[in-house]
Tab-separated table of C-alpha atoms and ligand atoms in Angstrom:
chain	number	residue	atom	x	y	z
A	1	MET	CA	19.913	-20.533	-44.238
A	2	GLU	CA	17.100	-20.517	-41.690
A	3	LYS	CA	16.638	-20.704	-37.952
A	4	LEU	CA	13.745	-21.831	-35.794
A	5	MET	CA	12.286	-19.217	-33.438
A	6	ILE	CA	10.559	-20.622	-30.332
A	7	SER	CA	8.457	-18.666	-27.831
A	8	GLY	CA	8.014	-21.386	-25.218
A	9	GLY	CA	6.098	-21.954	-21.999
A	10	ARG	CA	2.993	-23.335	-23.760
A	11	PRO	CA	1.935	-26.956	-22.991
A	12	LEU	CA	1.557	-29.001	-26.196
A	13	GLN	CA	-2.031	-30.169	-26.603
A	14	GLY	CA	-3.732	-32.246	-29.299
A	15	THR	CA	-2.768	-35.059	-31.696
A	16	VAL	CA	0.286	-35.547	-33.880
A	17	THR	CA	0.444	-38.248	-36.598
A	18	ILE	CA	3.845	-39.871	-37.058
A	19	SER	CA	5.272	-40.381	-40.568
A	20	GLY	CA	7.203	-43.336	-41.984
A	21	ALA	CA	10.571	-44.170	-40.456
A	22	LYS	CA	13.511	-42.204	-41.918
A	23	ASN	CA	15.971	-44.955	-41.008
A	24	SER	CA	13.827	-47.505	-42.824
A	25	ALA	CA	13.178	-45.320	-45.870
A	26	ILE	CA	16.859	-44.689	-46.601
A	27	ALA	CA	17.504	-48.438	-46.653
A	28	LEU	CA	14.299	-49.495	-48.463
A	29	ILE	CA	14.829	-47.124	-51.411
A	30	PRO	CA	18.255	-48.564	-52.360
A	31	ALA	CA	16.908	-52.076	-51.644
A	32	ALA	CA	14.500	-51.595	-54.584
A	33	ILE	CA	17.545	-51.804	-56.917
A	34	LEU	CA	17.667	-55.550	-56.173
A	35	ALA	CA	14.298	-56.112	-57.919
A	36	GLU	CA	13.882	-56.587	-61.687
A	37	SER	CA	10.423	-54.945	-61.698
A	38	GLU	CA	8.479	-52.118	-60.067
A	39	VAL	CA	8.626	-51.544	-56.309
A	40	ILE	CA	6.105	-49.233	-54.628
A	41	LEU	CA	6.928	-47.835	-51.181
A	42	ASP	CA	4.044	-46.316	-49.200
A	43	ASN	CA	4.093	-44.019	-46.143
A	44	LEU	CA	7.479	-42.514	-47.050
A	45	PRO	CA	8.529	-39.486	-44.969
A	46	LEU	CA	8.997	-36.352	-47.098
A	47	LEU	CA	12.603	-35.688	-45.991
A	48	SER	CA	15.674	-34.322	-47.774
A	49	ASP	CA	17.540	-37.662	-47.477
A	50	VAL	CA	14.638	-39.423	-49.237
A	51	ALA	CA	14.695	-36.823	-52.027
A	52	VAL	CA	18.455	-37.286	-52.453
A	53	TYR	CA	17.996	-41.047	-52.727
A	54	SER	CA	15.353	-40.758	-55.434
A	55	GLU	CA	17.779	-38.468	-57.345
A	56	ILE	CA	20.507	-41.111	-57.042
A	57	LEU	CA	18.252	-43.892	-58.368
A	58	GLU	CA	17.189	-41.735	-61.329
A	59	GLU	CA	20.871	-41.029	-62.067
A	60	LEU	CA	21.317	-44.822	-62.385
A	61	GLY	CA	18.455	-45.102	-64.876
A	62	ALA	CA	15.577	-46.084	-62.598
A	63	THR	CA	12.195	-44.486	-63.245
A	64	VAL	CA	10.953	-42.817	-60.062
A	65	SER	CA	7.547	-41.215	-59.604
A	66	TRP	CA	5.661	-39.912	-56.587
A	67	ASP	CA	2.016	-40.051	-55.553
A	68	GLY	CA	1.736	-38.251	-52.202
A	69	ASN	CA	3.837	-40.284	-49.745
A	70	SER	CA	4.142	-43.229	-52.156
A	71	MET	CA	7.208	-43.688	-54.346
A	72	ARG	CA	7.089	-45.893	-57.455
A	73	ILE	CA	10.529	-47.198	-58.469
A	74	ASP	CA	11.005	-49.103	-61.741
A	75	PRO	CA	14.562	-50.478	-61.536
A	76	SER	CA	14.284	-52.676	-64.633
A	77	HIS	CA	16.620	-50.472	-66.709
A	78	ILE	CA	18.984	-49.471	-63.933
A	79	ILE	CA	22.751	-49.716	-64.532
A	80	SER	CA	25.650	-49.604	-62.125
A	81	LEU	CA	27.434	-46.264	-62.521
A	82	PRO	CA	30.349	-45.181	-60.337
A	83	MET	CA	29.232	-42.543	-57.827
A	84	PRO	CA	32.453	-41.307	-56.202
A	85	ASN	CA	30.980	-37.875	-55.648
A	86	GLY	CA	27.772	-35.933	-56.144
A	87	PRO	CA	24.558	-36.529	-54.142
A	88	VAL	CA	25.959	-39.606	-52.321
A	89	LYS	CA	28.262	-37.276	-50.404
A	90	ASN	CA	25.261	-35.540	-48.811
A	91	LEU	CA	23.952	-38.704	-47.214
A	92	ARG	CA	25.186	-40.610	-44.170
A	93	ALA	CA	23.439	-43.741	-45.340
A	94	SER	CA	24.708	-43.639	-48.946
A	95	TYR	CA	26.565	-46.801	-47.928
A	96	TYR	CA	23.384	-48.837	-48.573
A	97	MET	CA	24.065	-48.269	-52.288
A	98	MET	CA	27.123	-50.514	-51.839
A	99	GLY	CA	25.110	-53.557	-50.718
A	100	ALA	CA	22.333	-52.953	-53.251
A	101	LEU	CA	24.588	-52.438	-56.306
A	102	LEU	CA	26.926	-55.246	-55.246
A	103	GLY	CA	23.941	-57.575	-54.925
A	104	ARG	CA	22.445	-56.620	-58.298
A	105	PHE	CA	25.550	-55.942	-60.421
A	106	LYS	CA	28.449	-57.447	-58.427
A	107	GLU	CA	30.163	-54.054	-58.522
A	108	ALA	CA	29.820	-50.543	-57.070
A	109	THR	CA	31.805	-47.331	-56.578
A	110	ILE	CA	30.408	-45.110	-53.856
A	111	GLY	CA	31.816	-41.958	-52.272
A	112	LEU	CA	32.382	-42.353	-48.527
A	113	PRO	CA	29.309	-41.330	-46.500
A	114	GLY	CA	28.709	-37.905	-45.072
A	115	GLY	CA	25.725	-37.122	-42.854
A	116	CYS	CA	25.674	-36.345	-39.136
A	117	ASN	CA	28.997	-35.193	-37.778
A	118	PHE	CA	28.915	-36.147	-34.134
A	119	GLU	CA	31.694	-38.666	-34.541
A	120	PRO	CA	33.539	-40.613	-37.241
A	121	ARG	CA	31.173	-43.247	-38.578
A	122	PRO	CA	33.254	-46.326	-39.554
A	123	ILE	CA	32.048	-48.919	-42.070
A	124	ASP	CA	34.634	-51.619	-41.358
A	125	GLN	CA	31.929	-54.164	-40.452
A	126	HIS	CA	30.088	-53.489	-43.712
A	127	ILE	CA	33.328	-54.161	-45.612
A	128	LYS	CA	34.036	-57.274	-43.536
A	129	GLY	CA	30.664	-58.656	-44.643
A	130	PHE	CA	31.127	-57.792	-48.323
A	131	GLU	CA	34.586	-59.413	-48.358
A	132	ALA	CA	33.175	-62.531	-46.682
A	133	LEU	CA	30.663	-62.743	-49.558
A	134	GLY	CA	33.551	-62.720	-52.057
A	135	ALA	CA	33.879	-59.037	-52.948
A	136	THR	CA	37.167	-57.174	-53.330
A	137	VAL	CA	36.852	-53.834	-51.569
A	138	THR	CA	39.306	-50.951	-52.012
A	139	ASN	CA	39.263	-47.351	-50.845
A	140	GLU	CA	40.602	-44.993	-53.500
A	141	HIS	CA	40.485	-41.196	-53.157
A	142	GLY	CA	37.610	-41.310	-50.657
A	143	ALA	CA	35.445	-43.692	-52.670
A	144	ILE	CA	34.811	-47.345	-51.909
A	145	HIS	CA	35.172	-49.652	-54.916
A	146	LEU	CA	33.540	-53.075	-54.639
A	147	HIS	CA	33.765	-55.906	-57.150
A	148	ALA	CA	32.951	-59.615	-57.091
A	149	LYS	CA	33.211	-62.260	-59.825
A	150	GLU	CA	30.551	-64.091	-57.874
A	151	LEU	CA	28.838	-63.514	-54.518
A	152	LYS	CA	28.759	-66.644	-52.381
A	153	GLY	CA	26.878	-67.035	-49.105
A	154	ALA	CA	29.030	-66.933	-45.951
A	155	LYS	CA	28.854	-66.995	-42.172
A	156	ILE	CA	29.580	-63.494	-40.879
A	157	TYR	CA	30.074	-62.526	-37.235
A	158	LEU	CA	29.733	-58.780	-36.611
A	159	ASP	CA	32.405	-57.591	-34.168
A	160	VAL	CA	30.159	-54.593	-33.392
A	161	VAL	CA	26.351	-54.660	-33.295
A	162	SER	CA	25.711	-52.385	-36.260
A	163	VAL	CA	22.356	-51.461	-37.842
A	164	GLY	CA	23.993	-50.317	-41.070
A	165	ALA	CA	26.269	-53.310	-41.458
A	166	THR	CA	23.422	-55.747	-40.714
A	167	ILE	CA	21.177	-54.179	-43.376
A	168	ASN	CA	23.967	-53.672	-45.926
A	169	ILE	CA	25.164	-57.289	-45.734
A	170	MET	CA	21.533	-58.488	-45.932
A	171	LEU	CA	21.077	-56.478	-49.161
A	172	ALA	CA	24.079	-58.059	-50.893
A	173	ALA	CA	23.404	-61.561	-49.502
A	174	THR	CA	19.893	-61.711	-51.002
A	175	ARG	CA	21.514	-62.053	-54.443
A	176	ALA	CA	24.455	-64.267	-53.427
A	177	LYS	CA	24.692	-67.988	-54.307
A	178	GLY	CA	23.862	-70.125	-51.279
A	179	SER	CA	23.077	-69.209	-47.707
A	180	THR	CA	24.452	-66.442	-45.505
A	181	ILE	CA	24.280	-66.275	-41.713
A	182	ILE	CA	24.798	-62.926	-39.967
A	183	GLU	CA	25.648	-63.416	-36.294
A	184	ASN	CA	25.622	-60.713	-33.602
A	185	ALA	CA	23.219	-58.860	-35.899
A	186	ALA	CA	21.462	-55.660	-34.793
A	187	LYS	CA	17.779	-56.098	-33.854
A	188	GLU	CA	16.329	-52.643	-34.633
A	189	PRO	CA	12.754	-52.597	-36.089
A	190	GLU	CA	14.109	-50.964	-39.255
A	191	ILE	CA	16.049	-54.191	-39.953
A	192	ILE	CA	12.803	-56.187	-39.786
A	193	ASP	CA	11.203	-53.617	-42.106
A	194	VAL	CA	13.937	-54.086	-44.737
A	195	ALA	CA	13.746	-57.896	-44.416
A	196	THR	CA	9.959	-57.707	-44.856
A	197	LEU	CA	10.399	-55.729	-48.096
A	198	LEU	CA	13.068	-58.114	-49.388
A	199	ASN	CA	10.931	-61.184	-48.588
A	200	SER	CA	8.014	-59.535	-50.451
A	201	MET	CA	10.450	-59.246	-53.373
A	202	GLY	CA	10.980	-63.015	-53.238
A	203	ALA	CA	14.004	-63.154	-50.953
A	204	SER	CA	14.262	-65.755	-48.197
A	205	ILE	CA	15.314	-64.066	-44.956
A	206	LYS	CA	14.656	-65.548	-41.522
A	207	GLY	CA	15.499	-64.212	-38.068
A	208	ALA	CA	15.456	-60.455	-38.765
A	209	GLY	CA	15.062	-58.738	-35.393
A	210	THR	CA	17.106	-61.409	-33.644
A	211	GLU	CA	20.889	-61.673	-33.306
A	212	THR	CA	21.089	-64.370	-36.020
A	213	ILE	CA	19.756	-63.704	-39.520
A	214	ARG	CA	19.707	-66.422	-42.223
A	215	ILE	CA	19.484	-65.432	-45.897
A	216	GLU	CA	19.052	-67.895	-48.815
A	217	GLY	CA	20.402	-66.124	-51.925
A	218	LYS	CA	18.211	-65.828	-55.050
A	219	SER	CA	19.241	-65.279	-58.656
A	220	GLU	CA	16.421	-62.806	-59.216
A	221	LEU	CA	13.976	-60.735	-57.159
A	222	HIS	CA	10.726	-59.142	-58.310
A	223	GLY	CA	8.840	-55.976	-57.501
A	224	CYS	CA	6.258	-55.567	-54.743
A	225	ARG	CA	4.384	-52.971	-52.670
A	226	HIS	CA	5.436	-52.202	-49.104
A	227	SER	CA	4.323	-49.737	-46.424
A	228	ILE	CA	7.075	-48.366	-44.184
A	229	ILE	CA	6.842	-48.719	-40.389
A	230	PRO	CA	6.228	-45.551	-38.352
A	231	ASP	CA	9.256	-43.544	-37.202
A	232	ARG	CA	9.853	-44.560	-33.571
A	233	ILE	CA	12.456	-41.825	-33.080
A	234	GLN	CA	10.152	-39.089	-34.381
A	235	ALA	CA	7.387	-40.511	-32.146
A	236	GLY	CA	9.716	-40.587	-29.134
A	237	THR	CA	10.767	-37.003	-29.781
A	238	TYR	CA	7.139	-35.794	-29.661
A	239	MET	CA	6.507	-37.883	-26.517
A	240	ILE	CA	9.457	-36.186	-24.821
A	241	ALA	CA	8.308	-32.743	-26.004
A	242	ALA	CA	4.802	-33.387	-24.602
A	243	ALA	CA	6.273	-34.359	-21.223
A	244	ALA	CA	8.765	-31.447	-21.179
A	245	THR	CA	6.013	-28.859	-21.821
A	246	ARG	CA	3.678	-30.595	-19.349
A	247	GLY	CA	1.160	-30.974	-22.139
A	248	ASN	CA	-1.335	-33.652	-23.151
A	249	VAL	CA	-0.617	-35.117	-26.581
A	250	LEU	CA	-1.844	-38.171	-28.465
A	251	ILE	CA	1.011	-39.527	-30.622
A	252	ASP	CA	-0.794	-41.373	-33.420
A	253	ASN	CA	0.451	-44.015	-35.916
A	254	VAL	CA	3.059	-45.664	-33.693
A	255	ILE	CA	4.001	-49.245	-32.765
A	256	PRO	CA	4.096	-48.954	-28.943
A	257	LYS	CA	6.437	-51.948	-28.626
A	258	HIS	CA	9.109	-49.979	-30.530
A	259	LEU	CA	9.029	-47.333	-27.790
A	260	GLU	CA	9.029	-49.578	-24.710
A	261	ALA	CA	12.369	-48.388	-23.303
A	262	LEU	CA	11.366	-44.703	-23.544
A	263	THR	CA	7.854	-45.304	-22.204
A	264	ALA	CA	9.263	-47.141	-19.173
A	265	LYS	CA	11.672	-44.248	-18.427
A	266	LEU	CA	8.947	-41.615	-18.766
A	267	ILE	CA	6.707	-43.563	-16.356
A	268	GLU	CA	9.659	-43.869	-13.946
A	269	MET	CA	9.958	-40.058	-14.040
A	270	GLY	CA	6.265	-39.672	-13.223
A	271	VAL	CA	4.980	-38.810	-16.727
A	272	GLY	CA	1.417	-39.995	-17.446
A	273	ILE	CA	1.312	-42.584	-20.277
A	274	GLU	CA	-1.730	-44.240	-21.898
A	275	GLU	CA	-0.858	-46.936	-24.458
A	276	LEU	CA	-3.427	-47.788	-27.169
A	277	ASP	CA	-3.039	-50.202	-30.123
A	278	GLU	CA	-1.457	-47.713	-32.532
A	279	SER	CA	-0.996	-44.601	-30.438
A	280	ILE	CA	0.387	-43.376	-27.115
A	281	ARG	CA	-1.021	-40.507	-25.045
A	282	VAL	CA	1.536	-38.539	-23.015
A	283	ILE	CA	0.240	-36.504	-20.058
A	284	GLY	CA	2.664	-34.055	-18.493
A	285	LYS	CA	2.888	-33.530	-14.721
A	286	PRO	CA	3.976	-30.510	-12.641
A	287	SER	CA	7.137	-32.249	-11.405
A	288	TYR	CA	9.311	-35.194	-12.424
A	289	GLU	CA	11.684	-37.531	-10.590
A	290	HIS	CA	15.279	-37.720	-11.773
A	291	VAL	CA	16.231	-41.002	-13.493
A	292	ASP	CA	19.312	-42.694	-14.931
A	293	VAL	CA	19.256	-43.550	-18.645
A	294	LYS	CA	21.528	-45.892	-20.602
A	295	ALA	CA	21.431	-45.568	-24.404
A	296	LEU	CA	22.017	-49.068	-25.813
A	297	VAL	CA	21.353	-51.049	-28.980
A	298	TYR	CA	17.709	-52.059	-29.519
A	299	PRO	CA	15.622	-52.982	-27.537
A	300	GLY	CA	17.511	-50.726	-25.114
A	301	PHE	CA	16.909	-46.964	-24.882
A	302	ALA	CA	17.592	-45.517	-28.368
A	303	THR	CA	20.760	-43.447	-28.744
A	304	ASP	CA	18.792	-41.244	-31.163
A	305	LEU	CA	16.577	-40.209	-28.248
A	306	GLN	CA	19.350	-39.480	-25.760
A	307	SER	CA	19.791	-35.835	-26.772
A	308	PRO	CA	16.032	-35.028	-26.683
A	309	MET	CA	15.872	-36.882	-23.344
A	310	THR	CA	18.676	-34.690	-21.988
A	311	SER	CA	16.425	-31.645	-22.461
A	312	LEU	CA	13.583	-33.330	-20.565
A	313	LEU	CA	15.923	-34.312	-17.718
A	314	THR	CA	16.743	-30.611	-17.165
A	315	GLN	CA	13.088	-30.391	-16.052
A	316	ALA	CA	13.395	-33.198	-13.460
A	317	GLN	CA	14.097	-32.645	-9.752
A	318	GLY	CA	17.553	-33.751	-8.633
A	319	VAL	CA	20.443	-35.185	-10.621
A	320	SER	CA	19.995	-37.609	-13.554
A	321	VAL	CA	22.779	-39.524	-15.292
A	322	LEU	CA	22.414	-40.254	-19.012
A	323	SER	CA	25.034	-42.525	-20.609
A	324	ASP	CA	25.437	-43.437	-24.295
A	325	PHE	CA	27.010	-46.864	-24.841
A	326	VAL	CA	26.478	-46.755	-28.626
A	327	TYR	CA	28.309	-43.526	-29.508
A	328	SER	CA	31.082	-42.180	-27.291
A	329	ASN	CA	30.780	-38.517	-28.219
A	330	ARG	CA	27.166	-37.654	-28.925
A	331	PHE	CA	26.951	-34.684	-26.568
A	332	LYS	CA	27.272	-31.707	-28.908
A	333	HIS	CA	23.885	-30.479	-27.663
A	334	VAL	CA	25.223	-30.109	-24.095
A	335	PRO	CA	27.217	-26.853	-24.544
A	336	GLU	CA	24.191	-25.349	-26.271
A	337	LEU	CA	21.867	-26.408	-23.429
A	338	ILE	CA	24.354	-24.897	-20.966
A	339	ARG	CA	24.028	-21.606	-22.885
A	340	MET	CA	20.321	-21.868	-21.998
A	341	GLY	CA	21.182	-22.189	-18.302
A	342	ALA	CA	21.237	-25.987	-18.030
A	343	LYS	CA	23.457	-27.493	-15.338
A	344	ILE	CA	25.080	-30.436	-17.143
A	345	ARG	CA	28.596	-31.852	-17.120
A	346	VAL	CA	29.914	-34.572	-19.405
A	347	GLU	CA	32.162	-37.250	-17.945
A	348	GLY	CA	33.277	-39.838	-20.515
A	349	ARG	CA	30.167	-41.467	-21.971
A	350	SER	CA	27.845	-39.847	-19.424
A	351	ALA	CA	26.048	-36.536	-19.024
A	352	ILE	CA	25.242	-35.610	-15.411
A	353	ILE	CA	22.131	-33.423	-15.534
A	354	GLU	CA	20.941	-31.359	-12.577
A	355	GLY	CA	17.317	-30.260	-12.822
A	356	HIS	CA	17.193	-26.520	-13.533
A	357	SER	CA	14.865	-24.230	-15.512
A	358	LEU	CA	16.172	-22.947	-18.848
A	359	ASN	CA	16.368	-19.450	-20.365
A	360	ALA	CA	15.961	-18.270	-23.961
A	361	ALA	CA	19.211	-18.065	-25.939
A	362	LYS	CA	20.664	-18.224	-29.449
A	363	VAL	CA	21.805	-21.833	-29.965
A	364	LYS	CA	22.899	-23.991	-32.885
A	365	ALA	CA	22.222	-27.618	-33.780
A	366	ALA	CA	25.327	-29.618	-34.722
A	367	ASP	CA	23.363	-32.703	-35.752
A	368	LEU	CA	19.843	-33.947	-36.279
A	369	ARG	CA	18.946	-35.154	-32.789
A	370	ALA	CA	20.880	-32.362	-31.065
A	371	GLY	CA	18.604	-30.022	-33.012
A	372	ALA	CA	15.531	-31.814	-31.686
A	373	ALA	CA	16.913	-31.470	-28.156
A	374	LEU	CA	17.332	-27.699	-28.568
A	375	VAL	CA	13.790	-27.301	-29.939
A	376	ILE	CA	12.395	-29.196	-26.937
A	377	ALA	CA	14.510	-27.067	-24.584
A	378	GLY	CA	13.161	-23.889	-26.228
A	379	LEU	CA	9.577	-25.122	-25.826
A	380	THR	CA	10.071	-25.274	-22.017
A	381	VAL	CA	11.322	-21.661	-21.681
A	382	GLU	CA	8.657	-19.405	-20.146
A	383	GLU	CA	10.132	-16.002	-21.059
A	384	GLY	CA	11.699	-14.834	-24.315
A	385	VAL	CA	12.404	-16.381	-27.720
A	386	THR	CA	14.942	-19.151	-28.281
A	387	GLU	CA	16.663	-19.126	-31.692
A	388	VAL	CA	17.820	-22.507	-32.997
A	389	GLY	CA	20.279	-22.474	-35.930
A	390	GLY	CA	21.200	-25.570	-37.984
A	391	VAL	CA	17.618	-26.142	-39.124
A	392	GLU	CA	18.953	-28.012	-42.164
A	393	PHE	CA	20.016	-30.805	-39.817
A	394	ILE	CA	16.591	-30.942	-38.146
A	395	ASP	CA	14.810	-31.076	-41.508
A	396	ARG	CA	16.708	-34.289	-42.300
A	397	GLY	CA	14.783	-36.190	-39.666
A	398	TYR	CA	11.537	-34.405	-38.876
A	399	ASP	CA	9.142	-33.648	-41.706
A	400	ASN	CA	6.465	-31.026	-40.960
A	401	LEU	CA	8.071	-30.191	-37.586
A	402	VAL	CA	6.923	-26.540	-37.435
A	403	THR	CA	3.438	-27.385	-38.754
A	404	ASN	CA	3.035	-30.217	-36.256
A	405	LEU	CA	4.278	-28.151	-33.301
A	406	ARG	CA	2.051	-25.185	-34.229
A	407	GLU	CA	-0.961	-27.524	-34.493
A	408	LEU	CA	-0.091	-28.667	-30.960
A	409	GLY	CA	-0.232	-25.055	-29.781
A	410	ALA	CA	3.462	-24.151	-29.847
A	411	ASP	CA	4.519	-20.668	-30.900
A	412	VAL	CA	7.290	-21.694	-33.336
A	413	TRP	CA	8.260	-20.166	-36.668
A	414	ARG	CA	11.069	-20.262	-39.226
A	415	GLN	CA	13.109	-17.131	-39.856
A	416	THR	CA	15.595	-16.625	-42.648
A	417	LEU	CA	19.018	-15.755	-41.276
B	1	LIG	C1	21.957	-46.110	-37.634
B	1	LIG	O1	23.246	-45.609	-37.939
B	1	LIG	C2	21.061	-44.890	-37.652
B	1	LIG	N1	21.140	-44.249	-38.957
B	1	LIG	C3	21.520	-43.898	-36.574
B	1	LIG	O2	20.550	-42.852	-36.562
B	1	LIG	C4	21.494	-44.588	-35.227
B	1	LIG	O3	22.000	-43.696	-34.257
B	1	LIG	C5	22.372	-45.843	-35.277
B	1	LIG	O4	21.916	-46.704	-36.332
B	1	LIG	C6	22.331	-46.620	-33.977
B	1	LIG	O5	21.022	-46.990	-33.687
B	1	LIG	C7	20.508	-44.807	-39.995
B	1	LIG	O6	19.857	-45.822	-39.854
B	1	LIG	C8	20.647	-44.111	-41.310
B	1	LIG	P1	25.526	-48.421	-36.371
B	1	LIG	P2	24.430	-46.656	-38.297
B	1	LIG	O7	26.255	-49.018	-37.522
B	1	LIG	O8	23.871	-47.834	-38.962
B	1	LIG	C9	29.971	-48.607	-34.741
B	1	LIG	C10	19.761	-40.655	-36.687
B	1	LIG	O9	19.892	-39.703	-35.902
B	1	LIG	N2	30.295	-49.187	-36.067
B	1	LIG	O10	24.466	-49.225	-35.695
B	1	LIG	O11	25.522	-45.898	-38.969
B	1	LIG	C11	29.559	-47.147	-34.816
B	1	LIG	O12	30.691	-46.309	-34.769
B	1	LIG	C12	20.958	-41.531	-36.974
B	1	LIG	O13	18.696	-41.001	-37.261
B	1	LIG	C13	31.574	-49.681	-36.297
B	1	LIG	O14	32.437	-49.623	-35.434
B	1	LIG	O15	24.901	-47.043	-36.825
B	1	LIG	C14	28.688	-46.986	-33.594
B	1	LIG	O16	29.518	-46.762	-32.467
B	1	LIG	C15	22.227	-41.064	-36.285
B	1	LIG	N3	31.849	-50.228	-37.513
B	1	LIG	C16	28.022	-48.357	-33.444
B	1	LIG	O17	28.812	-49.265	-34.227
B	1	LIG	C17	30.907	-50.307	-38.512
B	1	LIG	O18	31.226	-50.844	-39.603
B	1	LIG	C18	26.595	-48.411	-33.960
B	1	LIG	O19	26.597	-47.920	-35.287
B	1	LIG	C19	29.625	-49.795	-38.265
B	1	LIG	C20	29.336	-49.246	-37.032
């Protein structure tokens, strides 16, 4: 076990290059199962979830090889094996194996997902979609069994706007007979990224990124090469860290449009922002205005950035209100920030944050983005060393975090517990 040690009070300066999107990668890798020939994915982030996924595909008989950040997957000899336990249990997004295996083999047995533990993560909308396509879905001893004599296109209305359900249903529908319409679909950029891969494999998907997605099923899909979009959440985290430390950082390899909601909020606070074609410069200021933030589905403010944003709002003057309308209980970082002297109270879906400087303390991350929030908080502390436990969570979403922060001038190091 390790912890991150942070001696803060140093403005971040320089350039950080953003890697491929985690939440694309862990959908694109299982999507490769749907092809009958080699798929190459470029710009993959080197994260533990990605490594677990390549292990899962090899277990099923795929040939997987790496060349830097590129993964070559040959799924031509893959078979559908039940995976009630084992590596799938270490992933939140193992559920994408359901849509991929159902699409390719009309059957799958997958252990229920694990992953971040900030609240129960239902998959009822995924199952609703699979059943609409003709699959029988049962839950036995914590594993989901799916089977279909035939997958037939259907019209599916999602009761909840869900990224996972939208992608998972899209995966299965690409190999169904006939056309599928997903209504009330999520619009996140990662959904467009998966649809782009599937269309390069010969699928026919229209409307990804809008609330209505149309998929014409195909009997076979072929291999292709695809480069993953940059990680907008990783980029947003570094933007927030640059503002919180009053630094001057160029965040390179981003799609600025994916960060519009955050950029607008930072400008509202008084942070300096310069937008270029594929990068954003963040210029910190001595003082910030308080703002109200609502975490919503895309293109609203990303829920994955609400915990890092909470740390920045402790640096604003006055009282800010941050509400999360996607997850009702994603405030596990708040008690830890309070241990650092933050003045925050949680009321229902909202955190009320009074601007106040923070002190060094021993804190612990309970999930991936809470960990990022605690690192950012530690970077703002002028005196002393903040110790952040739960590094294993942080490593699931931020590759090269310590290297990147040190290159930006932060005094951060890992220490074995
Ligand atoms: C994806 O999770 C991301 N994870 C999450 O990022 C992100 O927070 C979330 O989308 C929202 O943007 C991955 O892509 C691997 P949802 P997902 O289905 O797909 C409810 C991170 O930190 N819901 O869009 O699981 C659900 O409870 C992670 O990188 C149902 O009720 O999220 C939630 O309230 C954390 N039934 C809301 O919908 C379902 O069947 C949105 O969840 C599915 C979801």
